[in-house]
Amino acid sequence: MTKPVRHILGLSGGKDSTALAVFMRQQHPELEIEYFFCDTHKELPETEEYLDRIEARLGIRIHRLEAERGFDHWLDVYGGALPSPKMRWCTKQMKIIPLEKYIGDDEAISYIGIRADENRDGYISKKTNITPVFPFKEHGLVKADIYRLLEESGIGMPDYYRWRSRSGCFFCFFQRKYEWVMLAEEHPNLFAQAIEYEQNHADGRTYTWTEGETLLELLERKDQIIFEHERAMLRKQEELFDLPLSEILAEALDEVDDTVPCFACHL
């Protein structure tokens, strides 16, 4: 007997994938969609709270997928080398493999929250039994529609959008320098853990989360980083006065550092 096609939708803890969950509940209530979140156990508390809020507001269950071995195990396997834009072993081991294992060989349609105003495709599995579908692109939904969907659903934005514009682990190497400074302010215990990952090498090697400096060196420049960020925010507020503050924050951060984020983690 042929197994039915599965419908899956990955939530990252960010605004776009959440808005897609809202959209699909509204447009296709007949579909039995499996919502999932790849849990690295290195998430921000705000992300956990946001996932709980999504479940409560939409009346859905989010499957928490996780790797058989945690981040620290894989860090050992990769010789203590912290993940980086050139070596994103964390994405492969903590996100992609758990998802592909969850689907197995079943035929599945994967709904992806890439907007019509974005020129990217996000993460697309190489497994031929997983078919990507882009509802926002098909329906022409842009950023303003995402804000509207989240506001009307009562879910709103994740709380971390006050100081950070991208979802992902608390030590994500795609974080901008201002976001590291704010991690130290908002979650000093998590910032201390990130420092430990930089320093904890018995043979004396040093790896850094940000290029060219350690987190302690970055924190010494805290006042300069905040000053530059505030100047960028003022410029963007004058240019983009009609946008939500979280969007102005994202634009200001991009002005200082426009590194392309991880497409598997940030949606």
Coordinates of C-alpha atoms in Angstrom, one line a residue:
M1 CA 0.0 0.0 0.0
T2 CA 1.4 3.4 -1.0
K3 CA 2.0 5.7 1.9
P4 CA 0.4 9.1 1.7
V5 CA 2.5 12.2 0.9
R6 CA 3.6 14.0 4.0
H7 CA 3.4 17.8 4.4
I8 CA 6.2 19.4 6.4
L9 CA 6.9 22.9 7.5
G10 CA 10.1 23.8 9.4
L11 CA 9.9 26.6 12.0
S12 CA 13.2 28.4 12.8
G13 CA 11.8 30.6 15.6
G14 CA 12.0 33.5 13.2
K15 CA 9.2 35.7 11.6
D16 CA 9.0 34.3 8.1
S17 CA 8.5 30.6 8.9
T18 CA 6.1 31.5 11.6
A19 CA 4.0 33.7 9.2
L20 CA 4.0 30.7 6.8
A21 CA 2.5 28.5 9.5
V22 CA -0.2 31.1 10.0
F23 CA -0.8 31.4 6.3
M24 CA -1.0 27.6 5.7
R25 CA -3.5 27.2 8.6
Q26 CA -5.6 29.9 7.0
Q27 CA -5.4 28.8 3.4
H28 CA -5.1 25.0 3.8
P29 CA -6.8 23.9 7.0
E30 CA -7.4 20.5 5.3
L31 CA -3.7 19.6 5.2
E32 CA -2.2 17.5 8.0
I33 CA 1.0 19.5 8.2
E34 CA 3.8 18.3 10.4
Y35 CA 5.5 21.3 11.9
F36 CA 9.0 20.8 13.1
F37 CA 11.8 22.7 14.8
C38 CA 15.5 21.4 14.7
D39 CA 16.5 21.8 18.4
T40 CA 20.2 22.3 18.9
H41 CA 19.7 22.8 22.7
K42 CA 21.7 25.9 22.2
E43 CA 18.8 28.2 21.6
L44 CA 17.9 31.5 23.0
P45 CA 15.2 31.4 25.8
E46 CA 13.2 33.9 23.6
T47 CA 13.1 31.3 20.8
E48 CA 11.7 28.6 23.2
E49 CA 9.1 31.1 24.4
Y50 CA 8.1 32.0 20.8
L51 CA 7.7 28.4 19.8
D52 CA 5.3 27.9 22.8
R53 CA 3.4 31.0 21.8
I54 CA 3.0 29.6 18.2
E55 CA 1.7 26.3 19.4
A56 CA -0.8 28.0 21.7
R57 CA -2.1 30.5 19.2
L58 CA -2.3 28.1 16.3
G59 CA -3.3 25.0 18.2
I60 CA -0.6 23.0 16.6
R61 CA 2.1 20.7 17.9
I62 CA 5.7 21.4 16.9
H63 CA 7.9 18.3 16.6
R64 CA 11.3 19.0 18.2
L65 CA 13.9 17.2 16.1
E66 CA 17.4 16.8 17.4
A67 CA 20.7 15.1 16.5
E68 CA 21.5 11.8 18.1
R69 CA 24.6 13.5 19.5
G70 CA 24.8 17.0 20.8
F71 CA 26.9 20.1 19.8
D72 CA 29.7 19.3 22.2
H73 CA 30.1 15.8 20.7
W74 CA 30.4 17.1 17.2
L75 CA 32.8 19.9 18.3
D76 CA 35.1 17.1 19.5
V77 CA 34.7 15.2 16.2
Y78 CA 35.7 18.3 14.3
G79 CA 38.8 18.7 16.4
G80 CA 37.5 21.6 18.5
A81 CA 37.1 23.8 15.4
L82 CA 34.2 26.1 16.0
P83 CA 31.7 26.2 13.1
S84 CA 32.2 29.2 10.7
P85 CA 30.8 30.5 7.4
K86 CA 33.4 28.3 5.6
M87 CA 32.8 25.2 7.8
R88 CA 29.1 25.0 8.8
W89 CA 29.2 21.5 10.3
C90 CA 26.7 22.6 12.8
T91 CA 24.0 23.1 10.1
K92 CA 24.7 19.7 8.6
Q93 CA 24.9 17.7 11.9
M94 CA 22.3 19.6 14.0
K95 CA 19.7 20.5 11.4
I96 CA 19.9 18.8 8.0
I97 CA 20.7 15.2 9.1
P98 CA 18.0 15.1 11.8
L99 CA 15.4 16.4 9.3
E100 CA 16.3 14.0 6.6
K101 CA 16.2 11.1 9.1
Y102 CA 12.8 12.2 10.3
I103 CA 11.5 12.1 6.7
G104 CA 13.3 8.9 5.7
D105 CA 12.3 7.7 2.3
D106 CA 8.7 9.0 2.5
E107 CA 7.5 11.3 -0.2
A108 CA 7.1 14.8 1.4
I109 CA 6.2 18.3 0.4
S110 CA 8.3 20.9 2.3
Y111 CA 6.8 24.3 2.6
I112 CA 9.4 27.0 2.8
G113 CA 8.9 30.6 4.0
I114 CA 10.9 32.5 1.3
R115 CA 9.0 35.7 0.4
A116 CA 8.2 37.0 -3.1
D117 CA 10.5 40.0 -2.5
E118 CA 13.5 37.8 -1.7
N119 CA 16.0 36.5 -4.3
R120 CA 17.0 33.3 -2.6
D121 CA 15.7 29.7 -2.3
G122 CA 16.6 28.8 1.3
Y123 CA 17.8 25.3 2.2
I124 CA 16.6 22.7 -0.3
S125 CA 17.2 19.1 0.5
K126 CA 19.2 17.0 -2.0
K127 CA 16.9 14.1 -1.3
T128 CA 14.6 13.7 -4.3
N129 CA 11.7 12.5 -2.2
I130 CA 11.4 15.9 -0.6
T131 CA 9.7 18.5 -2.8
P132 CA 10.1 22.2 -1.9
V133 CA 7.1 24.5 -2.3
F134 CA 7.2 28.3 -1.8
P135 CA 3.7 29.5 -0.9
F136 CA 4.7 33.2 -0.4
K137 CA 6.4 33.3 -3.8
E138 CA 3.4 31.7 -5.4
H139 CA 1.0 34.2 -3.8
G140 CA 3.2 37.2 -4.1
L141 CA 3.5 37.8 -0.4
V142 CA 6.2 40.3 0.6
K143 CA 7.6 41.5 3.9
A144 CA 4.7 43.8 4.8
D145 CA 2.3 40.8 4.5
I146 CA 4.5 38.8 6.9
Y147 CA 4.1 41.6 9.6
R148 CA 0.4 41.7 8.9
L149 CA -0.1 37.9 9.3
L150 CA 1.9 37.9 12.5
E151 CA 0.0 40.9 14.0
E152 CA -3.4 39.6 13.0
S153 CA -2.7 36.1 14.4
G154 CA -1.8 37.6 17.8
I155 CA 1.6 35.9 17.6
G156 CA 3.6 39.0 16.9
M157 CA 7.4 39.0 16.7
P158 CA 9.9 37.0 18.7
D159 CA 11.2 39.1 21.7
Y160 CA 14.8 38.8 20.6
Y161 CA 14.0 41.1 17.6
R162 CA 14.5 44.0 20.1
W163 CA 18.3 43.4 19.8
R164 CA 18.9 40.7 17.2
S165 CA 17.5 40.3 13.7
R166 CA 18.1 36.6 13.0
S167 CA 17.1 33.3 14.5
G168 CA 19.6 30.7 15.4
C169 CA 21.8 29.4 18.3
F170 CA 22.9 31.9 20.9
F171 CA 26.5 31.6 19.7
C172 CA 25.7 31.7 16.0
F173 CA 28.8 32.9 14.1
F174 CA 26.5 34.9 11.7
Q175 CA 25.7 37.2 14.5
R176 CA 26.8 40.8 14.0
K177 CA 29.1 42.5 16.5
Y178 CA 26.3 44.6 18.0
E179 CA 24.3 41.4 18.5
W180 CA 27.2 39.8 20.4
V181 CA 27.4 42.9 22.6
M182 CA 23.7 42.7 23.3
L183 CA 23.9 38.9 24.0
A184 CA 26.3 39.9 26.8
E185 CA 23.8 42.4 28.0
E186 CA 20.7 40.3 27.7
H187 CA 22.1 36.8 28.6
P188 CA 25.5 37.2 30.3
N189 CA 25.5 33.5 31.2
L190 CA 25.2 32.5 27.5
F191 CA 27.8 35.0 26.5
A192 CA 30.1 33.4 29.1
Q193 CA 29.4 30.0 27.6
A194 CA 30.3 31.3 24.1
I195 CA 33.7 32.6 25.5
E196 CA 34.3 29.1 27.0
Y197 CA 34.0 27.5 23.6
E198 CA 36.6 29.9 22.3
Q199 CA 39.1 29.2 25.1
N200 CA 38.5 25.6 26.0
H201 CA 41.4 24.0 24.1
A202 CA 43.9 22.1 26.2
D203 CA 46.6 22.4 23.5
G204 CA 46.4 26.2 23.6
R205 CA 44.7 26.7 20.2
T206 CA 42.4 29.7 20.0
Y207 CA 39.3 29.7 17.8
T208 CA 37.0 32.8 17.6
W209 CA 33.4 33.1 16.8
T210 CA 33.9 36.4 15.0
E211 CA 36.7 37.0 12.4
G212 CA 39.8 38.8 13.7
E213 CA 39.0 39.1 17.4
T214 CA 37.9 37.1 20.5
L215 CA 34.7 37.8 22.2
L216 CA 36.6 39.4 25.1
E217 CA 38.4 41.7 22.7
L218 CA 35.1 42.5 21.0
L219 CA 33.5 43.3 24.4
E220 CA 36.4 45.7 25.1
R221 CA 35.2 47.7 22.1
K222 CA 31.6 47.6 23.4
D223 CA 31.2 51.5 23.5
Q224 CA 32.5 51.9 20.0
I225 CA 30.3 49.1 18.6
I226 CA 27.2 50.6 20.3
F227 CA 28.1 54.1 19.1
E228 CA 28.4 52.9 15.5
H229 CA 25.2 51.0 15.8
E230 CA 23.2 54.0 17.2
R231 CA 24.5 56.2 14.3
A232 CA 23.3 53.6 11.8
M233 CA 20.0 53.3 13.5
L234 CA 19.5 57.1 13.3
R235 CA 20.3 57.1 9.6
K236 CA 17.8 54.3 9.0
Q237 CA 15.1 55.8 11.1
E238 CA 15.2 58.9 9.0
E239 CA 15.3 56.9 5.7
L240 CA 12.7 54.2 6.7
F241 CA 10.5 56.1 9.2
D242 CA 7.4 54.1 8.2
L243 CA 8.9 50.6 8.9
P244 CA 8.6 48.7 12.2
L245 CA 11.5 49.2 14.6
S246 CA 12.6 45.5 14.2
E247 CA 12.9 46.1 10.4
I248 CA 14.9 49.3 11.0
L249 CA 17.2 47.3 13.3
A250 CA 17.8 44.7 10.7
E251 CA 18.6 47.4 8.1
A252 CA 21.0 49.1 10.5
L253 CA 22.8 45.8 11.3
D254 CA 23.1 45.1 7.5
E255 CA 24.6 48.5 7.0
V256 CA 27.5 47.6 9.3
D257 CA 27.8 44.0 8.3
D258 CA 25.7 42.5 5.5
T259 CA 27.0 38.9 5.9
V260 CA 24.5 36.5 4.3
P261 CA 22.9 34.4 7.0
C262 CA 22.5 30.6 7.3
F263 CA 19.6 29.7 5.0
A264 CA 18.8 26.5 7.0
C265 CA 18.5 28.4 10.3
H266 CA 17.3 31.8 9.5
L267 CA 13.8 32.1 8.2

